[in-house]
Amino acid sequence: MAPVLLDFTVHVGEQELVRPASPTPREFKYLSNIDDQTGLRNHIPFAHFYSPSRTLCGQDLIVMMKQALAKVLVYYYPVAGRLRNADKGKLVVDCCGEGVIFREAHADITLAQLCKIDGGLKPPFPRWERLLVDDIWGSNLITDSPLLRMQVTRLACGGFLLAYTFNHCICDAYGAYQFLTAMSQFCTNPSQVTPSFLPSWGREILKPRSPPIVSYPHPEYEAFDHPAITHTETDFKRLAQTSIFLSHADISALKNQINSNKCPTFDAVASCLWRARTRTLINPNSITKLIFPIDTQFRYKPLLPKGYYGSAVVFPCATAKAAELIQKPLGYTAGLVSEVKMGVMGDEYRASVVDFIESNGRRGFCSQGTFVVSDMSRLKFVEVDFGWGHGVYGGPARAGTGLIPGMVTSVVGHKNEEGVEGVLALISLPPESVQRFHIEVRKEVNCTRPVRGISAL
């Protein structure tokens, strides 16, 4: 189903640099091998939509946001710096305090109008290229460039959109959530001196061992070190953006097919999406892989400090023949995911990843037949409150992150337009494959109600 195209205009102001509100240390910061690996040299965009506020209607939103941003950058001062190239292919953070990009914009549309299209307010968003004009696709502008680009767009109703994109090397999704939460505290309480949750750097904890010890196989990375193919913004935008909602009832139906009450929600959802995508795109005679990031921050030793906002994820990889994956039951796929997860549950696995990158250079993730599902469903972006209450939507802004067009999908907790809770998967596909993919997902769920919730740009 083609999207409803809204005719509205977004007037975007000139970019300005927001610097820390007070002096910060001038130094170079170490990035771990997980932070600056090739597969994370990209950008991660987010969006928060807010309804009008009666109590704060007299507040100058833009001034408040810029002041809060400047305050939070005092504590997250590496974010105001720049990445520089270092020895042996590594990157370092130059804490130069040059600042982050900020833009003010105005859109002649109301939040209510946005919420009425295509099953409620969810990605893909109309006119996204104007709602975050500094959105960056692929591996462009990684070094010598601002690490955060933010735009606040006032809506005609008095609501607003906060959109921003982080350089993935400086933080992951959890780090972005932590940063925005601290910024929101300075908005709701301007007299607050420090964030309630202070950040920590701690990337040195994840330094490689000497000598490196690669104790696990790592099929998530390319088998050979070869020059990476750099995809252009046009390559990414050739694909259609779409999203699909799975209610808790849908997820229960998937778990029932797996015949395991103990099956984690992620395993069920990722297995469903992997099979549907394989049926839609992959030659049955080929090999297909599922990579799924696992955050080690709170479970592996050595423990990372409270307030850590860098990447601490590992990327285990399940592999299957495409024909077997689609012919065997859903439980087979979930079993592959579970088996791989169990095989990496240990302190040694993360250390092995760090050492593998040290020994083999910065190889990208394997790309042939590969699908990446990133689980953000536990991050409550929608609850970040700048004084306008909880958002109508909060979370990743689009699919198509990563270095390979169409490879990465994000899953976020979501409540649909009818108030039904579940998860939303953000996916990019060839335009001619969008309808087929949605149908294949519904086949997996074995749902009898009509296919709905399809939107694409």
Short mmCIF file of C-alpha atoms in Angstrom, two decimals:
data_model
loop_
_atom_site.label_atom_id
_atom_site.label_comp_id
_atom_site.label_asym_id
_atom_site.label_seq_id
_atom_site.Cartn_x
_atom_site.Cartn_y
_atom_site.Cartn_z
CA MET A 1 0.00 0.00 0.00
CA ALA A 2 1.48 3.34 -1.05
CA PRO A 3 1.89 5.91 1.71
CA VAL A 4 -0.32 8.95 2.05
CA LEU A 5 1.83 11.89 0.98
CA LEU A 6 1.31 14.99 3.07
CA ASP A 7 1.87 18.35 1.48
CA PHE A 8 3.68 20.41 4.09
CA THR A 9 6.69 22.66 4.23
CA VAL A 10 9.62 22.58 6.64
CA HIS A 11 11.65 25.77 6.95
CA VAL A 12 15.09 24.87 8.27
CA GLY A 13 17.46 27.42 9.76
CA GLU A 14 21.20 27.64 9.33
CA GLN A 15 23.31 25.23 11.29
CA GLU A 16 25.16 26.49 14.34
CA LEU A 17 27.71 24.87 16.62
CA VAL A 18 26.78 24.36 20.25
CA ARG A 19 29.81 24.04 22.50
CA PRO A 20 30.09 22.95 26.15
CA ALA A 21 28.75 25.60 28.52
CA SER A 22 32.02 25.74 30.47
CA PRO A 23 35.65 24.79 29.78
CA THR A 24 36.38 21.08 29.35
CA PRO A 25 39.63 19.06 29.24
CA ARG A 26 41.62 19.23 26.01
CA GLU A 27 42.90 15.70 25.52
CA PHE A 28 42.77 12.63 23.32
CA LYS A 29 40.50 9.73 24.31
CA TYR A 30 41.06 6.07 23.50
CA LEU A 31 38.39 4.17 21.57
CA SER A 32 38.15 0.42 22.04
CA ASN A 33 38.36 -2.02 19.14
CA ILE A 34 34.61 -2.50 19.52
CA ASP A 35 33.97 1.25 19.27
CA ASP A 36 35.96 1.94 16.12
CA GLN A 37 35.57 -1.32 14.21
CA THR A 38 34.65 -0.88 10.55
CA GLY A 39 31.07 -2.10 11.00
CA LEU A 40 30.30 0.73 13.45
CA ARG A 41 31.80 3.55 11.43
CA ASN A 42 28.40 4.93 10.61
CA HIS A 43 25.65 7.06 12.14
CA ILE A 44 22.52 6.22 14.15
CA PRO A 45 19.50 8.56 13.77
CA PHE A 46 16.68 8.96 16.32
CA ALA A 47 13.42 10.89 16.51
CA HIS A 48 11.16 12.06 19.36
CA PHE A 49 7.71 13.58 18.69
CA TYR A 50 5.97 15.58 21.43
CA SER A 51 2.45 16.93 21.85
CA PRO A 52 1.83 20.60 22.75
CA SER A 53 2.28 21.53 26.41
CA ARG A 54 -0.17 23.92 28.08
CA THR A 55 2.12 24.53 31.04
CA LEU A 56 5.21 25.31 28.94
CA CYS A 57 3.59 27.16 26.05
CA GLY A 58 5.41 30.37 27.05
CA GLN A 59 8.84 28.76 27.18
CA ASP A 60 11.28 29.38 24.35
CA LEU A 61 11.81 25.79 23.24
CA ILE A 62 14.89 26.46 21.14
CA VAL A 63 16.70 28.47 23.81
CA MET A 64 15.90 25.83 26.42
CA MET A 65 17.14 22.98 24.20
CA LYS A 66 20.39 24.73 23.29
CA GLN A 67 21.13 25.65 26.89
CA ALA A 68 20.47 22.07 28.04
CA LEU A 69 22.63 20.71 25.22
CA ALA A 70 25.52 23.01 26.16
CA LYS A 71 25.23 21.93 29.81
CA VAL A 72 25.20 18.22 29.07
CA LEU A 73 28.22 18.57 26.79
CA VAL A 74 30.27 19.66 29.80
CA TYR A 75 29.88 16.13 31.19
CA TYR A 76 29.89 14.33 27.82
CA TYR A 77 32.67 16.55 26.49
CA PRO A 78 34.13 13.93 24.09
CA VAL A 79 30.87 14.24 22.11
CA ALA A 80 31.83 17.87 21.37
CA GLY A 81 35.13 16.68 19.90
CA ARG A 82 36.16 15.08 16.61
CA LEU A 83 37.42 11.64 15.59
CA ARG A 84 40.95 11.58 14.18
CA ASN A 85 42.81 8.84 12.35
CA ALA A 86 45.51 7.14 14.42
CA ASP A 87 48.07 4.37 13.97
CA LYS A 88 47.19 0.89 12.67
CA GLY A 89 43.79 1.95 11.37
CA LYS A 90 42.46 3.05 14.74
CA LEU A 91 40.53 6.19 15.59
CA VAL A 92 40.91 8.46 18.61
CA VAL A 93 38.70 11.21 20.00
CA ASP A 94 40.22 14.67 19.91
CA CYS A 95 38.42 16.44 22.77
CA CYS A 96 38.80 19.82 21.08
CA GLY A 97 35.44 21.22 22.21
CA GLU A 98 34.53 22.37 18.70
CA GLY A 99 30.90 21.50 19.36
CA VAL A 100 27.90 19.73 17.84
CA ILE A 101 25.53 20.82 15.08
CA PHE A 102 22.16 22.31 16.04
CA ARG A 103 19.38 23.54 13.78
CA GLU A 104 16.00 25.14 14.40
CA ALA A 105 13.13 24.41 12.01
CA HIS A 106 9.40 25.08 11.60
CA ALA A 107 6.85 22.81 9.90
CA ASP A 108 3.37 23.90 8.87
CA ILE A 109 1.72 20.67 9.96
CA THR A 110 0.23 19.49 13.24
CA LEU A 111 1.06 16.40 15.23
CA ALA A 112 -2.53 15.23 14.82
CA GLN A 113 -2.14 15.29 11.04
CA LEU A 114 1.08 13.30 11.23
CA CYS A 115 -0.57 10.73 13.49
CA LYS A 116 -3.39 10.06 11.03
CA ILE A 117 -1.27 8.67 8.22
CA ASP A 118 -0.38 5.05 7.58
CA GLY A 119 -1.46 3.51 10.85
CA GLY A 120 -0.15 6.12 13.25
CA LEU A 121 3.07 7.97 13.86
CA LYS A 122 5.95 5.62 13.14
CA PRO A 123 8.83 5.32 10.68
CA PRO A 124 9.07 5.96 7.81
CA PHE A 125 8.28 9.61 8.54
CA PRO A 126 7.15 11.91 5.72
CA ARG A 127 9.65 14.54 4.63
CA TRP A 128 12.34 12.96 6.79
CA GLU A 129 15.03 14.56 4.64
CA ARG A 130 13.79 17.93 5.93
CA LEU A 131 13.10 16.87 9.51
CA LEU A 132 16.78 16.02 9.93
CA VAL A 133 18.63 17.70 7.11
CA ASP A 134 21.99 16.61 8.57
CA ASP A 135 21.10 12.90 8.55
CA ILE A 136 24.08 10.92 7.25
CA TRP A 137 23.93 7.61 5.41
CA GLY A 138 26.66 4.98 5.42
CA SER A 139 30.27 5.69 6.34
CA ASN A 140 30.42 9.35 5.34
CA LEU A 141 31.76 12.11 7.63
CA ILE A 142 33.22 9.80 10.28
CA THR A 143 36.46 11.69 11.00
CA ASP A 144 37.11 15.44 11.38
CA SER A 145 33.39 16.09 11.60
CA PRO A 146 30.79 16.75 14.36
CA LEU A 147 29.79 13.64 16.29
CA LEU A 148 26.23 14.76 16.98
CA ARG A 149 23.82 16.58 14.67
CA MET A 150 20.53 17.77 16.16
CA GLN A 151 17.43 19.49 14.79
CA VAL A 152 14.40 20.76 16.70
CA THR A 153 11.35 21.29 14.49
CA ARG A 154 8.39 23.21 15.86
CA LEU A 155 5.03 21.95 14.64
CA ALA A 156 2.05 24.18 13.84
CA CYS A 157 0.10 22.86 16.84
CA GLY A 158 2.77 23.77 19.41
CA GLY A 159 4.26 20.29 19.53
CA PHE A 160 7.72 19.55 18.26
CA LEU A 161 10.09 16.96 16.86
CA LEU A 162 13.58 16.39 18.21
CA ALA A 163 15.71 14.55 15.65
CA TYR A 164 19.40 13.79 15.89
CA THR A 165 22.09 11.44 14.68
CA PHE A 166 25.15 10.22 16.60
CA ASN A 167 28.42 8.95 15.21
CA HIS A 168 28.20 5.29 16.22
CA CYS A 169 31.87 5.20 17.26
CA ILE A 170 31.21 7.64 20.13
CA CYS A 171 28.19 5.83 21.56
CA ASP A 172 25.65 3.08 20.93
CA ALA A 173 21.86 3.29 21.30
CA TYR A 174 22.08 2.91 25.07
CA GLY A 175 24.64 5.72 25.19
CA ALA A 176 22.39 7.93 23.07
CA TYR A 177 19.50 7.22 25.45
CA GLN A 178 21.69 8.08 28.44
CA PHE A 179 22.83 11.33 26.83
CA LEU A 180 19.29 12.45 25.94
CA THR A 181 18.02 11.56 29.40
CA ALA A 182 20.69 13.80 30.95
CA MET A 183 19.82 16.59 28.52
CA SER A 184 16.13 16.27 29.41
CA GLN A 185 16.94 16.73 33.09
CA PHE A 186 18.52 20.11 32.38
CA CYS A 187 15.34 21.10 30.52
CA THR A 188 12.90 20.09 33.24
CA ASN A 189 15.10 21.50 36.01
CA PRO A 190 17.26 24.36 34.65
CA SER A 191 18.84 24.94 38.08
CA GLN A 192 20.15 21.36 38.22
CA VAL A 193 23.93 21.39 38.40
CA THR A 194 24.82 17.85 37.30
CA PRO A 195 22.99 14.98 35.61
CA SER A 196 21.58 12.44 38.07
CA PHE A 197 23.51 9.76 36.18
CA LEU A 198 27.12 10.83 35.52
CA PRO A 199 28.85 9.47 32.42
CA SER A 200 32.04 7.40 32.45
CA TRP A 201 34.51 6.82 29.63
CA GLY A 202 36.27 3.58 30.56
CA ARG A 203 37.07 2.47 27.00
CA GLU A 204 40.57 1.44 28.14
CA ILE A 205 39.01 -1.49 30.00
CA LEU A 206 38.39 -3.11 26.61
CA LYS A 207 41.99 -2.92 25.39
CA PRO A 208 43.29 -6.08 23.67
CA ARG A 209 45.45 -8.55 25.52
CA SER A 210 49.16 -8.89 24.83
CA PRO A 211 49.54 -11.10 22.97
CA PRO A 212 45.99 -11.27 21.54
CA ILE A 213 44.17 -14.56 22.12
CA VAL A 214 41.41 -15.41 19.63
CA SER A 215 39.63 -18.22 21.44
CA TYR A 216 36.38 -18.35 19.42
CA PRO A 217 35.53 -18.44 15.73
CA HIS A 218 34.09 -15.14 14.50
CA PRO A 219 32.01 -15.80 11.39
CA GLU A 220 30.34 -12.40 11.85
CA TYR A 221 33.36 -10.78 10.20
CA GLU A 222 34.53 -11.07 6.61
CA ALA A 223 36.81 -14.05 6.07
CA PHE A 224 39.40 -11.98 4.24
CA ASP A 225 40.74 -8.50 4.71
CA HIS A 226 39.81 -6.67 1.54
CA PRO A 227 38.92 -3.06 0.74
CA ALA A 228 35.40 -2.28 1.85
CA ILE A 229 32.88 -1.19 -0.75
CA THR A 230 31.75 2.33 0.08
CA HIS A 231 28.06 2.77 -0.62
CA THR A 232 26.71 6.19 -1.50
CA GLU A 233 23.65 7.89 -0.06
CA THR A 234 21.93 7.10 -3.37
CA ASP A 235 22.59 3.38 -2.85
CA PHE A 236 20.77 3.51 0.48
CA LYS A 237 17.91 5.63 -0.80
CA ARG A 238 17.19 3.26 -3.68
CA LEU A 239 15.62 1.02 -1.05
CA ALA A 240 12.18 1.63 0.41
CA GLN A 241 11.80 2.37 4.09
CA THR A 242 9.08 0.35 5.80
CA SER A 243 8.05 -0.82 9.26
CA ILE A 244 5.96 -3.66 10.57
CA PHE A 245 4.21 -3.91 13.93
CA LEU A 246 4.02 -7.16 15.90
CA SER A 247 1.61 -7.07 18.82
CA HIS A 248 2.11 -9.08 22.00
CA ALA A 249 -0.55 -11.43 20.62
CA ASP A 250 1.48 -11.87 17.43
CA ILE A 251 4.59 -12.61 19.47
CA SER A 252 2.70 -15.16 21.57
CA ALA A 253 1.55 -16.84 18.35
CA LEU A 254 5.19 -17.09 17.22
CA LYS A 255 6.23 -18.55 20.57
CA ASN A 256 3.41 -21.10 20.37
CA GLN A 257 4.78 -22.29 17.02
CA ILE A 258 8.19 -22.68 18.61
CA ASN A 259 6.58 -24.84 21.33
CA SER A 260 8.56 -23.19 24.07
CA ASN A 261 7.11 -20.93 26.74
CA LYS A 262 10.67 -19.98 27.65
CA CYS A 263 11.54 -18.68 24.20
CA PRO A 264 12.73 -15.06 24.58
CA THR A 265 10.73 -12.47 22.68
CA PHE A 266 13.78 -11.40 20.70
CA ASP A 267 14.46 -14.96 19.50
CA ALA A 268 10.89 -15.32 18.28
CA VAL A 269 10.79 -11.92 16.55
CA ALA A 270 14.27 -12.19 14.99
CA SER A 271 13.52 -15.71 13.73
CA CYS A 272 10.28 -14.53 12.15
CA LEU A 273 11.95 -11.57 10.42
CA TRP A 274 14.94 -13.62 9.26
CA ARG A 275 12.74 -16.27 7.65
CA ALA A 276 10.44 -13.70 6.03
CA ARG A 277 13.37 -11.74 4.62
CA THR A 278 15.05 -14.91 3.38
CA ARG A 279 11.89 -15.97 1.54
CA THR A 280 11.60 -12.49 0.06
CA LEU A 281 15.18 -11.79 -1.01
CA ILE A 282 17.55 -14.74 -0.72
CA ASN A 283 18.27 -17.50 -3.25
CA PRO A 284 17.27 -20.82 -1.62
CA ASN A 285 20.57 -22.36 -2.73
CA SER A 286 22.69 -19.81 -0.88
CA ILE A 287 23.87 -19.42 2.70
CA THR A 288 22.17 -16.86 4.90
CA LYS A 289 23.38 -15.37 8.18
CA LEU A 290 21.68 -13.62 11.08
CA ILE A 291 23.81 -11.26 13.18
CA PHE A 292 22.30 -9.95 16.39
CA PRO A 293 24.12 -7.50 18.69
CA ILE A 294 24.31 -8.48 22.37
CA ASP A 295 25.13 -5.79 24.91
CA THR A 296 27.83 -7.05 27.30
CA GLN A 297 27.92 -3.95 29.47
CA PHE A 298 26.03 -5.40 32.43
CA ARG A 299 26.92 -9.07 32.17
CA TYR A 300 30.56 -9.66 31.18
CA LYS A 301 33.74 -9.17 33.18
CA PRO A 302 35.70 -7.03 33.52
CA LEU A 303 32.66 -4.94 34.41
CA LEU A 304 32.35 -1.56 32.74
CA PRO A 305 31.81 1.50 34.94
CA LYS A 306 28.39 2.88 35.71
CA GLY A 307 27.58 5.57 33.18
CA TYR A 308 29.55 3.89 30.36
CA TYR A 309 28.18 5.12 27.04
CA GLY A 310 30.45 3.48 24.50
CA SER A 311 29.73 0.38 22.45
CA ALA A 312 30.08 -2.82 24.42
CA VAL A 313 28.23 -5.09 22.02
CA VAL A 314 29.35 -8.33 20.46
CA PHE A 315 27.81 -9.64 17.25
CA PRO A 316 27.18 -13.40 17.34
CA CYS A 317 26.19 -14.95 14.05
CA ALA A 318 23.80 -17.79 13.17
CA THR A 319 24.28 -19.48 9.81
CA ALA A 320 21.93 -21.66 7.77
CA LYS A 321 21.25 -22.87 4.26
CA ALA A 322 18.46 -20.68 2.98
CA ALA A 323 16.39 -23.64 1.78
CA GLU A 324 16.57 -25.32 5.19
CA LEU A 325 15.73 -22.11 6.98
CA ILE A 326 12.52 -21.55 5.05
CA GLN A 327 11.44 -25.19 4.76
CA LYS A 328 11.89 -26.21 8.37
CA PRO A 329 9.58 -24.93 11.12
CA LEU A 330 10.04 -21.68 13.00
CA GLY A 331 11.34 -23.65 15.98
CA TYR A 332 14.36 -24.72 13.93
CA THR A 333 15.32 -21.07 13.32
CA ALA A 334 14.76 -20.12 16.94
CA GLY A 335 16.94 -23.07 17.94
CA LEU A 336 19.79 -21.74 15.79
CA VAL A 337 19.53 -18.35 17.46
CA SER A 338 19.38 -19.86 20.95
CA GLU A 339 22.34 -22.15 20.29
CA VAL A 340 24.52 -19.27 19.12
CA LYS A 341 23.52 -17.12 22.10
CA MET A 342 24.41 -19.87 24.54
CA GLY A 343 27.79 -20.30 22.87
CA VAL A 344 28.85 -16.70 23.49
CA MET A 345 27.66 -16.30 27.07
CA GLY A 346 30.95 -15.85 28.81
CA ASP A 347 33.56 -13.25 29.68
CA GLU A 348 36.05 -14.79 27.27
CA TYR A 349 33.91 -14.19 24.20
CA ARG A 350 34.09 -10.40 24.39
CA ALA A 351 37.82 -10.54 24.99
CA SER A 352 38.15 -12.81 21.95
CA VAL A 353 36.28 -10.28 19.79
CA VAL A 354 38.59 -7.45 20.87
CA ASP A 355 41.64 -9.61 20.20
CA PHE A 356 40.31 -10.83 16.84
CA ILE A 357 39.99 -7.24 15.64
CA GLU A 358 43.48 -6.49 16.96
CA SER A 359 44.97 -9.49 15.14
CA ASN A 360 43.03 -9.30 11.88
CA GLY A 361 42.56 -5.62 11.30
CA ARG A 362 39.30 -3.77 10.90
CA ARG A 363 37.33 -6.15 8.75
CA GLY A 364 33.71 -5.34 8.15
CA PHE A 365 30.83 -7.61 9.04
CA CYS A 366 30.17 -10.34 6.52
CA SER A 367 27.68 -8.98 4.03
CA GLN A 368 26.74 -11.75 1.61
CA GLY A 369 23.28 -13.02 2.55
CA THR A 370 23.51 -11.36 5.97
CA PHE A 371 20.70 -9.83 8.01
CA VAL A 372 21.32 -7.84 11.21
CA VAL A 373 18.58 -7.41 13.82
CA SER A 374 19.34 -4.86 16.54
CA ASP A 375 17.10 -5.05 19.62
CA MET A 376 16.31 -1.62 21.11
CA SER A 377 12.98 -2.68 22.59
CA ARG A 378 14.10 -2.18 26.21
CA LEU A 379 15.28 1.39 25.69
CA LYS A 380 12.41 3.71 26.63
CA PHE A 381 13.19 6.58 24.26
CA VAL A 382 9.49 7.45 24.22
CA GLU A 383 9.65 8.22 27.96
CA VAL A 384 12.40 10.84 27.70
CA ASP A 385 10.66 13.96 29.03
CA PHE A 386 11.84 17.49 28.20
CA GLY A 387 8.90 19.02 30.07
CA TRP A 388 6.31 18.10 27.44
CA GLY A 389 5.60 14.67 28.95
CA HIS A 390 6.28 11.38 27.25
CA GLY A 391 6.66 11.37 23.50
CA VAL A 392 4.12 10.13 20.98
CA TYR A 393 6.99 8.30 19.34
CA GLY A 394 10.58 7.93 20.48
CA GLY A 395 13.28 5.70 19.04
CA PRO A 396 15.26 4.95 15.89
CA ALA A 397 14.20 7.21 13.04
CA ARG A 398 14.68 4.92 10.08
CA ALA A 399 16.08 1.68 8.82
CA GLY A 400 19.12 1.70 6.58
CA THR A 401 21.77 2.29 9.23
CA GLY A 402 25.05 0.43 8.96
CA LEU A 403 27.41 0.28 5.99
CA ILE A 404 25.46 -2.08 3.70
CA PRO A 405 22.10 -0.93 2.30
CA GLY A 406 19.23 -3.02 3.62
CA MET A 407 21.28 -5.16 5.99
CA VAL A 408 20.36 -3.68 9.39
CA THR A 409 16.94 -3.77 11.05
CA SER A 410 16.08 -2.16 14.39
CA VAL A 411 13.36 -3.43 16.71
CA VAL A 412 11.81 -0.98 19.18
CA GLY A 413 9.01 -1.20 21.71
CA HIS A 414 5.87 0.45 20.32
CA LYS A 415 2.20 1.15 20.95
CA ASN A 416 0.14 1.34 17.77
CA GLU A 417 -2.61 3.81 16.91
CA GLU A 418 -5.18 1.60 18.65
CA GLY A 419 -3.18 1.50 21.88
CA VAL A 420 -2.01 -2.09 21.35
CA GLU A 421 1.49 -2.75 22.63
CA GLY A 422 4.18 -4.75 20.91
CA VAL A 423 7.33 -4.14 18.88
CA LEU A 424 8.01 -2.27 15.68
CA ALA A 425 10.64 -3.49 13.20
CA LEU A 426 12.22 -0.87 10.90
CA ILE A 427 13.35 -2.38 7.63
CA SER A 428 14.64 -1.22 4.24
CA LEU A 429 13.99 -3.34 1.16
CA PRO A 430 13.83 -3.05 -2.62
CA PRO A 431 10.54 -1.26 -3.34
CA GLU A 432 9.15 -4.22 -5.25
CA SER A 433 9.75 -6.51 -2.23
CA VAL A 434 7.97 -4.55 0.50
CA GLN A 435 4.51 -6.06 0.03
CA ARG A 436 5.92 -9.57 -0.23
CA PHE A 437 7.90 -9.15 2.98
CA HIS A 438 4.87 -8.01 4.95
CA ILE A 439 2.86 -10.96 3.64
CA GLU A 440 5.64 -13.37 4.61
CA VAL A 441 5.77 -11.97 8.15
CA ARG A 442 2.02 -12.42 8.50
CA LYS A 443 2.36 -15.99 7.27
CA GLU A 444 4.91 -16.59 10.02
CA VAL A 445 2.54 -15.20 12.62
CA ASN A 446 -0.25 -17.28 11.04
CA CYS A 447 -2.58 -14.34 11.53
CA THR A 448 -6.05 -14.51 9.96
CA ARG A 449 -6.79 -10.80 10.02
CA PRO A 450 -5.96 -8.82 6.88
CA VAL A 451 -2.47 -7.55 6.24
CA ARG A 452 -2.26 -4.07 7.72
CA GLY A 453 0.21 -1.48 8.90
CA ILE A 454 2.21 -1.43 5.67
CA SER A 455 3.91 1.84 4.96
CA ALA A 456 6.78 2.62 2.68
CA LEU A 457 8.55 5.59 1.20
#
